Amino acid sequence: MLWLYLHFPHLLLDHIRRTREEAGALVIVEGSGQKVIQACPEARDQGVHAGMRLKTALSLVPELGTVRADQQQEARILEDQARWLYRYAAHIVLVPPDGLMAEIGSLKRLYGGLPAAWQTVEQALDERQLTAWPGLGHTPLAARLIARAGKGECTDDKGHIQRTLGQMPLLAAEFDARTCTRLQRLGLNTLGEVFALPAAELARRLSPETLARVQKIQGTRPDPQAPWQPPHQFRQQADFVQEIELSQGLLFPLQRILTELEEDLCWRQQETDSLLLVLRHRHEEPTRVRIRTSGPEHRADAFLNLVRLRFEQQPLRAPVVSLQLSVKRFLGREADTGQDLLGETQDLNEAWHTLMSRLQARLGDQALKQLSPQADHRPERAWSASGVHRNNRPAGTTANQLPRRPLWLLQGPQPLTEAPIAWFAGPERISGGWWDGHRVHRDYYIAQLSSGQLAWVFRDIREGWFVHGWFG
């Protein structure tokens, strides 16, 4: 087996920087807030480095941005990286707080060789603006040690990998301080010298645990790795160094998150019609914004337009310190067969759903009504208004499916004060309503009045002639 290990030396720092439009010096400080543990390139260029006291760093860069390290946040960010890596390799292992491992030996043929697989991962890291040190090894521990030492190369040659491991000092091999001291007293300073010791001698002089670790590095002892399975949901969060006071400032990080959502949906071959946006404030309860579409959708720009419209109608009630976008509802994606030779869409469903979604985002979910037919022969009772049906658009009808009806139906029949001058269609007899006490017995005609208007008229056997609608 061949393992790829990705070591993220400053994962939290990369995550914060990706959500910022402006470039500026930024550092991650330890939980107590006294010491710098990660520094971005802009900060390092001005003399700030890991291990420096925060007070000293602020004296060098007064406008320095600071973020306090958070283990739960780092675990969540690491899982976000596992999600996209899962698109390229099925066997993923999380190694908190800053490592991911994937078995890629079985994928070399799929990608056309190891260099192509290596390049694919590097390109994905570059697109996501992530810094990672990759390492390859025939055992999980070997790949981890090579990656964390920054010695990774695109090769699966066992001899080369063994020489790289053998040159590592004991501290780089991640032995604990007590074991390092005992090994050095034996005159051993590199991992290769430890490999040269017989197993029985190593166990006698040190401990069974040290022997087991050395054997796992070499591959002479099993080291099974439980694969990680992605959750059946999408969730990403953006954290801000400075509070965002205007909703316009949220669109930049949202665009990046929605782009990753689009990639995730395309990879799943699925769509969604519901997003949940949670805006967290420093001193108030979070704001929850539900974004709905009138049909299945996967495009990032369509979601972003709906969010923008919602923000216009619902301004921020307090500054935002972080936002989280989550999707739990996934829908099957239909094949796109409605394009002509020039790539132009011929299906009106997309335009319909986009229009309905935008109107609902601007006016509210209950502001739009859709007319639906009712099983009643009486025209004034043959329809009803209801909310816009999701995942559905009105279907077209042909002339032989329903009799012609006017586009403009009056609220109620009006007496006809003049006789029509021309008759075009009819009679169409409608008789019913005896079951609810509103019986009608009418003969409908399409006729032209003296004014030139085309009207839908009927004759009631008891009350005479009436006009019930107008044709355009």
Tab-separated table of C-alpha atoms in Angstrom:
chain	number	residue	atom	x	y	z
A	1	MET	CA	0.000	0.000	0.000
A	2	LEU	CA	1.059	3.576	-0.605
A	3	TRP	CA	-0.089	6.342	1.739
A	4	LEU	CA	-0.257	10.086	1.150
A	5	TYR	CA	-0.062	12.262	4.243
A	6	LEU	CA	-0.942	15.970	4.191
A	7	HIS	CA	0.418	18.036	7.064
A	8	PHE	CA	-1.183	21.485	7.454
A	9	PRO	CA	1.346	23.607	9.394
A	10	HIS	CA	-1.082	26.499	9.894
A	11	LEU	CA	-4.555	25.273	9.006
A	12	LEU	CA	-6.486	27.732	11.192
A	13	LEU	CA	-4.472	30.632	9.820
A	14	ASP	CA	-5.203	29.611	6.217
A	15	HIS	CA	-8.888	29.227	7.056
A	16	ILE	CA	-9.140	32.747	8.494
A	17	ARG	CA	-7.185	34.333	5.644
A	18	ARG	CA	-9.441	32.752	3.021
A	19	THR	CA	-12.443	34.675	4.397
A	20	ARG	CA	-10.719	38.077	4.291
A	21	GLU	CA	-10.858	40.403	1.288
A	22	GLU	CA	-8.109	42.658	2.611
A	23	ALA	CA	-4.540	41.465	3.055
A	24	GLY	CA	-2.986	42.236	6.413
A	25	ALA	CA	-0.719	40.872	9.106
A	26	LEU	CA	-2.444	38.119	11.070
A	27	VAL	CA	-1.346	35.698	13.801
A	28	ILE	CA	-2.840	32.820	15.770
A	29	VAL	CA	-2.194	32.984	19.505
A	30	GLU	CA	-2.411	30.199	22.087
A	31	GLY	CA	-5.409	29.780	24.348
A	32	SER	CA	-4.005	32.090	27.032
A	33	GLY	CA	-3.465	34.786	24.411
A	34	GLN	CA	0.159	35.403	25.456
A	35	LYS	CA	2.214	33.722	22.734
A	36	VAL	CA	2.125	33.592	18.939
A	37	ILE	CA	1.857	30.041	17.549
A	38	GLN	CA	1.249	30.831	13.844
A	39	ALA	CA	2.115	33.902	11.766
A	40	CYS	CA	1.101	34.719	8.195
A	41	PRO	CA	3.726	35.788	5.582
A	42	GLU	CA	2.852	39.484	5.973
A	43	ALA	CA	3.496	39.241	9.725
A	44	ARG	CA	6.709	37.253	9.256
A	45	ASP	CA	8.012	39.873	6.822
A	46	GLN	CA	7.728	42.420	9.644
A	47	GLY	CA	9.632	40.299	12.146
A	48	VAL	CA	6.820	38.379	13.830
A	49	HIS	CA	7.403	34.653	14.242
A	50	ALA	CA	5.957	31.651	16.084
A	51	GLY	CA	6.967	31.515	19.753
A	52	MET	CA	7.124	35.306	20.114
A	53	ARG	CA	5.195	36.962	22.909
A	54	LEU	CA	2.107	38.771	21.699
A	55	LYS	CA	3.171	42.049	23.322
A	56	THR	CA	6.424	41.981	21.365
A	57	ALA	CA	4.567	41.193	18.140
A	58	LEU	CA	2.179	44.117	18.680
A	59	SER	CA	5.116	46.455	19.255
A	60	LEU	CA	6.464	45.439	15.847
A	61	VAL	CA	3.076	45.528	14.047
A	62	PRO	CA	0.537	47.713	15.919
A	63	GLU	CA	-2.277	46.843	13.450
A	64	LEU	CA	-1.653	43.108	13.838
A	65	GLY	CA	-4.802	40.958	13.650
A	66	THR	CA	-5.061	38.186	16.243
A	67	VAL	CA	-7.180	35.023	16.487
A	68	ARG	CA	-7.175	32.734	19.501
A	69	ALA	CA	-6.626	29.026	18.845
A	70	ASP	CA	-9.675	26.807	19.340
A	71	GLN	CA	-9.407	22.997	19.276
A	72	GLN	CA	-13.045	22.460	18.326
A	73	GLN	CA	-12.753	24.954	15.510
A	74	GLU	CA	-9.572	23.289	14.234
A	75	ALA	CA	-11.264	19.865	14.302
A	76	ARG	CA	-14.166	21.230	12.263
A	77	ILE	CA	-11.825	22.830	9.726
A	78	LEU	CA	-9.852	19.597	9.396
A	79	GLU	CA	-13.079	17.724	8.619
A	80	ASP	CA	-13.865	20.324	5.930
A	81	GLN	CA	-10.562	19.454	4.241
A	82	ALA	CA	-11.322	15.730	4.492
A	83	ARG	CA	-14.565	16.331	2.587
A	84	TRP	CA	-12.874	17.622	-0.557
A	85	LEU	CA	-10.028	15.087	-0.329
A	86	TYR	CA	-12.694	12.363	-0.267
A	87	ARG	CA	-13.513	13.293	-3.869
A	88	TYR	CA	-10.095	12.015	-4.932
A	89	ALA	CA	-9.539	9.065	-2.581
A	90	ALA	CA	-12.045	6.853	-0.779
A	91	HIS	CA	-9.857	5.721	2.156
A	92	ILE	CA	-9.365	8.914	4.209
A	93	VAL	CA	-8.043	9.031	7.776
A	94	LEU	CA	-8.221	12.103	10.013
A	95	VAL	CA	-5.117	12.725	12.130
A	96	PRO	CA	-5.999	15.643	14.446
A	97	PRO	CA	-5.171	18.383	14.849
A	98	ASP	CA	-3.440	19.096	11.533
A	99	GLY	CA	-3.130	15.972	9.379
A	100	LEU	CA	-4.988	13.976	6.746
A	101	MET	CA	-4.006	10.623	5.297
A	102	ALA	CA	-5.216	8.869	2.147
A	103	GLU	CA	-4.390	5.522	0.585
A	104	ILE	CA	-3.504	6.324	-3.056
A	105	GLY	CA	-1.544	3.272	-4.143
A	106	SER	CA	-4.703	1.731	-5.583
A	107	LEU	CA	-5.531	4.961	-7.457
A	108	LYS	CA	-2.378	5.340	-9.530
A	109	ARG	CA	-3.944	3.622	-12.527
A	110	LEU	CA	-7.087	5.752	-12.196
A	111	TYR	CA	-5.100	9.000	-12.392
A	112	GLY	CA	-2.607	7.758	-14.980
A	113	GLY	CA	0.314	7.342	-12.615
A	114	LEU	CA	1.598	8.694	-9.324
A	115	PRO	CA	2.769	12.088	-10.714
A	116	ALA	CA	-0.743	12.810	-12.038
A	117	ALA	CA	-2.326	11.932	-8.679
A	118	TRP	CA	0.242	14.100	-6.852
A	119	GLN	CA	-0.423	17.008	-9.216
A	120	THR	CA	-4.194	16.658	-8.775
A	121	VAL	CA	-3.886	17.033	-4.999
A	122	GLU	CA	-1.456	19.953	-5.292
A	123	GLN	CA	-3.817	21.746	-7.665
A	124	ALA	CA	-6.738	21.259	-5.289
A	125	LEU	CA	-4.670	22.655	-2.402
A	126	ASP	CA	-3.717	25.677	-4.484
A	127	GLU	CA	-7.347	26.351	-5.458
A	128	ARG	CA	-8.332	26.295	-1.798
A	129	GLN	CA	-5.424	28.506	-0.758
A	130	LEU	CA	-4.175	25.893	1.695
A	131	THR	CA	-0.588	25.289	2.730
A	132	ALA	CA	0.200	21.590	3.101
A	133	TRP	CA	3.367	19.499	3.284
A	134	PRO	CA	2.743	16.201	1.450
A	135	GLY	CA	4.600	12.985	2.128
A	136	LEU	CA	4.480	9.490	0.635
A	137	GLY	CA	5.230	6.250	2.439
A	138	HIS	CA	4.427	2.563	2.304
A	139	THR	CA	3.169	2.719	5.875
A	140	PRO	CA	0.958	5.355	7.516
A	141	LEU	CA	3.643	6.330	10.048
A	142	ALA	CA	6.344	6.609	7.381
A	143	ALA	CA	4.180	8.969	5.295
A	144	ARG	CA	3.401	11.047	8.395
A	145	LEU	CA	7.040	11.443	9.466
A	146	ILE	CA	8.195	12.381	5.955
A	147	ALA	CA	5.397	14.942	5.555
A	148	ARG	CA	5.876	16.594	8.955
A	149	ALA	CA	9.621	16.834	8.320
A	150	GLY	CA	8.965	18.581	4.989
A	151	LYS	CA	10.884	15.878	3.073
A	152	GLY	CA	8.062	14.708	0.836
A	153	GLU	CA	8.791	13.870	-2.789
A	154	CYS	CA	6.683	12.389	-5.573
A	155	THR	CA	8.181	8.905	-5.540
A	156	ASP	CA	7.099	5.468	-4.377
A	157	ASP	CA	10.621	3.985	-4.568
A	158	LYS	CA	11.042	1.984	-1.357
A	159	GLY	CA	14.779	2.510	-1.257
A	160	HIS	CA	14.453	6.292	-1.537
A	161	ILE	CA	11.737	6.397	1.144
A	162	GLN	CA	13.853	4.210	3.449
A	163	ARG	CA	16.889	6.485	3.021
A	164	THR	CA	14.770	9.579	3.761
A	165	LEU	CA	13.484	7.993	6.949
A	166	GLY	CA	16.936	6.781	7.956
A	167	GLN	CA	18.402	10.316	7.839
A	168	MET	CA	15.799	11.733	10.251
A	169	PRO	CA	16.956	12.752	13.734
A	170	LEU	CA	15.186	11.109	16.634
A	171	LEU	CA	13.081	14.161	17.470
A	172	ALA	CA	11.783	14.281	13.875
A	173	ALA	CA	10.800	10.630	14.278
A	174	GLU	CA	8.483	11.807	17.079
A	175	PHE	CA	9.889	9.654	19.851
A	176	ASP	CA	9.100	11.045	23.269
A	177	ALA	CA	11.848	12.910	25.138
A	178	ARG	CA	12.615	9.988	27.495
A	179	THR	CA	13.023	7.520	24.616
A	180	CYS	CA	15.224	9.985	22.707
A	181	THR	CA	17.500	10.355	25.725
A	182	ARG	CA	17.877	6.584	26.171
A	183	LEU	CA	18.583	6.108	22.446
A	184	GLN	CA	21.213	8.835	22.457
A	185	ARG	CA	22.911	7.193	25.457
A	186	LEU	CA	23.199	4.112	23.285
A	187	GLY	CA	24.961	6.220	20.652
A	188	LEU	CA	21.946	6.345	18.314
A	189	ASN	CA	21.095	9.725	16.774
A	190	THR	CA	19.119	8.959	13.622
A	191	LEU	CA	16.183	6.750	12.771
A	192	GLY	CA	18.365	4.694	10.415
A	193	GLU	CA	20.626	3.720	13.298
A	194	VAL	CA	17.571	2.583	15.239
A	195	PHE	CA	16.442	0.495	12.249
A	196	ALA	CA	19.842	-1.252	12.252
A	197	LEU	CA	19.340	-2.633	15.768
A	198	PRO	CA	17.941	-6.178	16.010
A	199	ALA	CA	14.335	-6.228	17.185
A	200	ALA	CA	15.114	-8.345	20.243
A	201	GLU	CA	17.910	-5.992	21.303
A	202	LEU	CA	15.698	-2.935	20.805
A	203	ALA	CA	12.937	-4.443	22.925
A	204	ARG	CA	15.396	-5.468	25.673
A	205	ARG	CA	17.124	-2.097	25.898
A	206	LEU	CA	14.036	0.090	25.524
A	207	SER	CA	10.375	-0.942	25.691
A	208	PRO	CA	7.861	-3.017	23.746
A	209	GLU	CA	6.038	0.216	22.815
A	210	THR	CA	9.160	1.662	21.188
A	211	LEU	CA	9.722	-1.579	19.291
A	212	ALA	CA	6.105	-1.558	18.109
A	213	ARG	CA	6.447	2.010	16.840
A	214	VAL	CA	9.643	1.232	14.919
A	215	GLN	CA	8.043	-1.845	13.373
A	216	LYS	CA	4.970	0.154	12.316
A	217	ILE	CA	7.235	2.679	10.590
A	218	GLN	CA	9.026	-0.131	8.761
A	219	GLY	CA	5.851	-2.044	7.971
A	220	THR	CA	6.735	-5.250	9.787
A	221	ARG	CA	3.835	-4.817	12.216
A	222	PRO	CA	0.213	-4.144	11.153
A	223	ASP	CA	-1.036	-0.600	11.601
A	224	PRO	CA	-4.710	-0.622	10.549
A	225	GLN	CA	-6.363	2.740	9.887
A	226	ALA	CA	-10.118	3.160	10.277
A	227	PRO	CA	-11.494	5.054	7.260
A	228	TRP	CA	-13.367	8.308	7.733
A	229	GLN	CA	-16.865	8.558	6.275
A	230	PRO	CA	-18.212	11.960	5.242
A	231	PRO	CA	-21.411	13.080	6.989
A	232	HIS	CA	-24.536	13.272	4.848
A	233	GLN	CA	-24.659	17.029	5.047
A	234	PHE	CA	-22.715	20.089	3.989
A	235	ARG	CA	-21.532	22.567	6.605
A	236	GLN	CA	-18.934	25.279	6.370
A	237	GLN	CA	-18.132	28.239	8.559
A	238	ALA	CA	-16.352	31.536	8.064
A	239	ASP	CA	-14.801	33.278	11.077
A	240	PHE	CA	-13.912	36.953	11.062
A	241	VAL	CA	-11.026	38.752	12.733
A	242	GLN	CA	-13.075	41.956	12.806
A	243	GLU	CA	-16.837	42.085	13.214
A	244	ILE	CA	-18.853	42.567	10.014
A	245	GLU	CA	-21.363	45.386	10.468
A	246	LEU	CA	-22.929	45.471	6.977
A	247	SER	CA	-24.406	42.510	5.126
A	248	GLN	CA	-22.432	43.483	2.022
A	249	GLY	CA	-19.287	42.404	3.860
A	250	LEU	CA	-20.642	38.857	4.177
A	251	LEU	CA	-20.944	38.286	0.428
A	252	PHE	CA	-17.217	37.660	-0.183
A	253	PRO	CA	-16.863	34.734	2.269
A	254	LEU	CA	-20.299	33.463	1.241
A	255	GLN	CA	-19.248	33.363	-2.398
A	256	ARG	CA	-16.313	31.086	-1.545
A	257	ILE	CA	-18.476	28.789	0.595
A	258	LEU	CA	-21.201	28.609	-2.050
A	259	THR	CA	-18.616	27.770	-4.703
A	260	GLU	CA	-17.477	24.831	-2.582
A	261	LEU	CA	-21.126	23.861	-2.092
A	262	GLU	CA	-21.585	23.828	-5.872
A	263	GLU	CA	-18.521	21.607	-6.256
A	264	ASP	CA	-19.819	19.301	-3.525
A	265	LEU	CA	-23.264	19.032	-5.121
A	266	CYS	CA	-21.798	18.361	-8.558
A	267	TRP	CA	-19.585	15.657	-7.086
A	268	ARG	CA	-22.599	14.091	-5.351
A	269	GLN	CA	-24.687	14.457	-8.540
A	270	GLN	CA	-27.334	16.088	-6.366
A	271	GLU	CA	-29.047	19.424	-5.833
A	272	THR	CA	-30.816	21.159	-2.981
A	273	ASP	CA	-33.674	23.584	-2.455
A	274	SER	CA	-32.937	24.737	1.094
A	275	LEU	CA	-29.952	26.453	2.736
A	276	LEU	CA	-29.621	27.463	6.374
A	277	LEU	CA	-27.455	30.487	7.104
A	278	VAL	CA	-26.597	31.116	10.765
A	279	LEU	CA	-25.070	34.494	11.641
A	280	ARG	CA	-23.419	34.593	15.046
A	281	HIS	CA	-23.147	37.808	17.042
A	282	ARG	CA	-20.972	38.598	20.034
A	283	HIS	CA	-23.680	39.599	22.512
A	284	GLU	CA	-26.943	38.441	20.911
A	285	GLU	CA	-28.621	35.230	19.874
A	286	PRO	CA	-27.658	33.982	16.396
A	287	THR	CA	-29.683	35.079	13.391
A	288	ARG	CA	-31.038	32.169	11.349
A	289	VAL	CA	-31.825	32.833	7.695
A	290	ARG	CA	-33.494	30.099	5.649
A	291	ILE	CA	-32.911	30.403	1.897
A	292	ARG	CA	-35.370	28.455	-0.233
A	293	THR	CA	-35.566	27.946	-3.969
A	294	SER	CA	-38.677	27.063	-5.949
A	295	GLY	CA	-36.931	23.989	-7.364
A	296	PRO	CA	-33.723	21.943	-7.139
A	297	GLU	CA	-30.620	24.106	-7.596
A	298	HIS	CA	-26.842	23.680	-7.452
A	299	ARG	CA	-25.362	26.878	-8.902
A	300	ALA	CA	-23.395	29.101	-6.540
A	301	ASP	CA	-24.330	32.335	-8.338
A	302	ALA	CA	-28.058	31.523	-8.072
A	303	PHE	CA	-27.765	30.942	-4.307
A	304	LEU	CA	-25.682	34.115	-3.879
A	305	ASN	CA	-28.299	36.230	-5.682
A	306	LEU	CA	-31.006	34.911	-3.360
A	307	VAL	CA	-28.882	35.649	-0.283
A	308	ARG	CA	-28.220	39.157	-1.569
A	309	LEU	CA	-31.946	39.785	-2.060
A	310	ARG	CA	-32.706	38.455	1.430
A	311	PHE	CA	-30.070	40.736	2.966
A	312	GLU	CA	-31.656	43.706	1.217
A	313	GLN	CA	-34.958	42.896	2.920
A	314	GLN	CA	-33.450	41.838	6.263
A	315	PRO	CA	-30.529	44.084	7.357
A	316	LEU	CA	-28.159	42.885	10.065
A	317	ARG	CA	-29.469	43.520	13.557
A	318	ALA	CA	-25.997	43.247	15.094
A	319	PRO	CA	-22.353	42.900	13.931
A	320	VAL	CA	-21.434	39.364	12.809
A	321	VAL	CA	-18.422	37.479	14.188
A	322	SER	CA	-18.916	34.297	12.147
A	323	LEU	CA	-21.329	32.733	9.686
A	324	GLN	CA	-22.185	29.107	9.029
A	325	LEU	CA	-23.862	27.674	5.954
A	326	SER	CA	-25.376	24.197	6.163
A	327	VAL	CA	-27.343	21.937	3.831
A	328	LYS	CA	-29.118	18.802	5.061
A	329	ARG	CA	-31.631	18.245	2.266
A	330	PHE	CA	-30.282	16.748	-0.960
A	331	LEU	CA	-32.304	15.985	-4.092
A	332	GLY	CA	-31.519	13.811	-7.074
A	333	ARG	CA	-30.141	15.721	-10.038
A	334	GLU	CA	-31.873	15.310	-13.376
A	335	ALA	CA	-29.857	14.940	-16.548
A	336	ASP	CA	-29.582	18.135	-18.569
A	337	THR	CA	-31.062	17.381	-21.975
A	338	GLY	CA	-32.437	20.802	-22.884
A	339	GLN	CA	-29.552	22.376	-24.774
A	340	ASP	CA	-29.189	23.100	-28.434
A	341	LEU	CA	-26.031	22.856	-30.521
A	342	LEU	CA	-24.826	26.264	-29.325
A	343	GLY	CA	-25.203	25.302	-25.662
A	344	GLU	CA	-28.237	27.516	-25.105
A	345	THR	CA	-30.831	26.089	-22.772
A	346	GLN	CA	-34.229	25.356	-24.273
A	347	ASP	CA	-35.904	24.280	-21.039
A	348	LEU	CA	-37.959	27.004	-19.344
A	349	ASN	CA	-37.900	25.221	-15.962
A	350	GLU	CA	-34.593	26.841	-15.011
A	351	ALA	CA	-35.842	30.346	-15.841
A	352	TRP	CA	-39.125	29.645	-14.018
A	353	HIS	CA	-37.457	28.428	-10.821
A	354	THR	CA	-34.955	31.294	-10.870
A	355	LEU	CA	-37.727	33.882	-11.219
A	356	MET	CA	-39.864	32.320	-8.483
A	357	SER	CA	-36.907	31.997	-6.115
A	358	ARG	CA	-35.938	35.653	-6.567
A	359	LEU	CA	-39.483	36.897	-6.074
A	360	GLN	CA	-39.858	34.825	-2.906
A	361	ALA	CA	-36.515	36.057	-1.567
A	362	ARG	CA	-37.526	39.675	-2.154
A	363	LEU	CA	-41.235	39.556	-1.259
A	364	GLY	CA	-41.412	36.625	1.160
A	365	ASP	CA	-42.457	32.997	0.823
A	366	GLN	CA	-46.161	33.774	1.327
A	367	ALA	CA	-46.353	36.767	-1.037
A	368	LEU	CA	-46.727	34.713	-4.227
A	369	LYS	CA	-49.844	32.791	-5.156
A	370	GLN	CA	-50.330	30.175	-7.815
A	371	LEU	CA	-53.658	29.453	-9.520
A	372	SER	CA	-54.759	25.839	-9.382
A	373	PRO	CA	-57.741	24.203	-11.118
A	374	GLN	CA	-60.613	22.852	-9.047
A	375	ALA	CA	-62.993	20.074	-9.969
A	376	ASP	CA	-66.001	22.342	-10.557
A	377	HIS	CA	-67.759	23.228	-13.806
A	378	ARG	CA	-68.684	26.754	-12.647
A	379	PRO	CA	-65.956	29.163	-13.895
A	380	GLU	CA	-65.963	31.327	-10.761
A	381	ARG	CA	-65.384	28.207	-8.622
A	382	ALA	CA	-63.122	26.285	-11.000
A	383	TRP	CA	-59.895	27.743	-9.615
A	384	SER	CA	-58.201	28.587	-6.316
A	385	ALA	CA	-55.166	30.584	-5.242
A	386	SER	CA	-52.492	28.832	-3.166
A	387	GLY	CA	-48.806	29.115	-2.385
A	388	VAL	CA	-46.350	28.475	-5.200
A	389	HIS	CA	-45.771	24.747	-5.405
A	390	ARG	CA	-42.143	23.832	-4.950
A	391	ASN	CA	-40.371	21.696	-7.539
A	392	ASN	CA	-43.174	22.268	-10.007
A	393	ARG	CA	-44.060	24.757	-12.691
A	394	PRO	CA	-47.361	25.148	-14.515
A	395	ALA	CA	-47.603	22.739	-17.389
A	396	GLY	CA	-48.720	23.915	-20.776
A	397	THR	CA	-52.114	22.813	-22.051
A	398	THR	CA	-53.304	22.219	-25.556
A	399	ALA	CA	-56.511	23.390	-27.136
A	400	ASN	CA	-58.116	19.960	-27.002
A	401	GLN	CA	-57.471	19.507	-23.262
A	402	LEU	CA	-59.645	22.340	-21.973
A	403	PRO	CA	-62.247	24.621	-23.584
A	404	ARG	CA	-61.104	28.125	-24.315
A	405	ARG	CA	-61.277	30.430	-21.339
A	406	PRO	CA	-60.637	34.167	-21.215
A	407	LEU	CA	-57.411	35.411	-19.621
A	408	TRP	CA	-59.416	38.083	-17.822
A	409	LEU	CA	-62.202	36.489	-15.807
A	410	LEU	CA	-64.422	39.017	-14.050
A	411	GLN	CA	-64.904	38.737	-10.306
A	412	GLY	CA	-68.538	37.955	-11.014
A	413	PRO	CA	-70.842	37.918	-14.058
A	414	GLN	CA	-72.000	41.379	-15.172
A	415	PRO	CA	-75.300	42.052	-17.004
A	416	LEU	CA	-74.844	42.476	-20.759
A	417	THR	CA	-76.485	45.748	-21.842
A	418	GLU	CA	-75.972	45.346	-25.597
A	419	ALA	CA	-76.406	42.537	-28.022
A	420	PRO	CA	-73.236	41.030	-29.588
A	421	ILE	CA	-72.640	41.758	-33.248
A	422	ALA	CA	-70.817	38.511	-34.032
A	423	TRP	CA	-70.681	34.968	-32.649
A	424	PHE	CA	-67.527	32.806	-32.875
A	425	ALA	CA	-68.017	29.771	-30.675
A	426	GLY	CA	-70.685	28.133	-28.560
A	427	PRO	CA	-72.814	27.200	-26.992
A	428	GLU	CA	-70.890	25.525	-24.167
A	429	ARG	CA	-73.392	24.409	-21.572
A	430	ILE	CA	-72.376	24.499	-17.898
A	431	SER	CA	-74.896	23.133	-15.421
A	432	GLY	CA	-74.079	22.316	-11.832
A	433	GLY	CA	-73.853	23.542	-8.244
A	434	TRP	CA	-77.029	21.863	-7.074
A	435	TRP	CA	-75.034	20.182	-4.295
A	436	ASP	CA	-74.088	23.415	-2.457
A	437	GLY	CA	-77.079	25.653	-3.112
A	438	HIS	CA	-75.414	27.742	-5.860
A	439	ARG	CA	-76.837	26.100	-8.935
A	440	VAL	CA	-76.062	27.503	-12.381
A	441	HIS	CA	-77.447	26.579	-15.781
A	442	ARG	CA	-75.687	28.568	-18.494
A	443	ASP	CA	-74.889	28.482	-22.210
A	444	TYR	CA	-71.529	30.204	-22.879
A	445	TYR	CA	-70.513	31.839	-26.180
A	446	ILE	CA	-67.455	33.674	-27.499
A	447	ALA	CA	-68.865	36.820	-29.056
A	448	GLN	CA	-67.790	40.234	-30.278
A	449	LEU	CA	-69.472	43.372	-28.971
A	450	SER	CA	-70.080	46.582	-30.891
A	451	SER	CA	-66.999	48.130	-29.229
A	452	GLY	CA	-64.831	45.471	-30.901
A	453	GLN	CA	-64.077	43.623	-27.663
A	454	LEU	CA	-64.084	39.833	-27.650
A	455	ALA	CA	-66.174	38.670	-24.693
A	456	TRP	CA	-67.143	35.442	-22.986
A	457	VAL	CA	-70.919	35.701	-22.554
A	458	PHE	CA	-73.618	33.384	-21.353
A	459	ARG	CA	-77.363	33.229	-21.217
A	460	ASP	CA	-78.940	32.307	-17.926
A	461	ILE	CA	-82.378	30.780	-18.531
A	462	ARG	CA	-83.794	32.757	-15.614
A	463	GLU	CA	-82.058	36.150	-15.727
A	464	GLY	CA	-80.929	36.845	-19.304
A	465	TRP	CA	-77.532	37.620	-20.852
A	466	PHE	CA	-74.265	38.275	-18.916
A	467	VAL	CA	-70.605	38.870	-19.705
A	468	HIS	CA	-68.177	36.776	-17.601
A	469	GLY	CA	-64.766	37.550	-19.089
A	470	TRP	CA	-62.689	39.284	-21.756
A	471	PHE	CA	-60.271	37.855	-24.260
A	472	GLY	CA	-57.033	39.752	-24.948
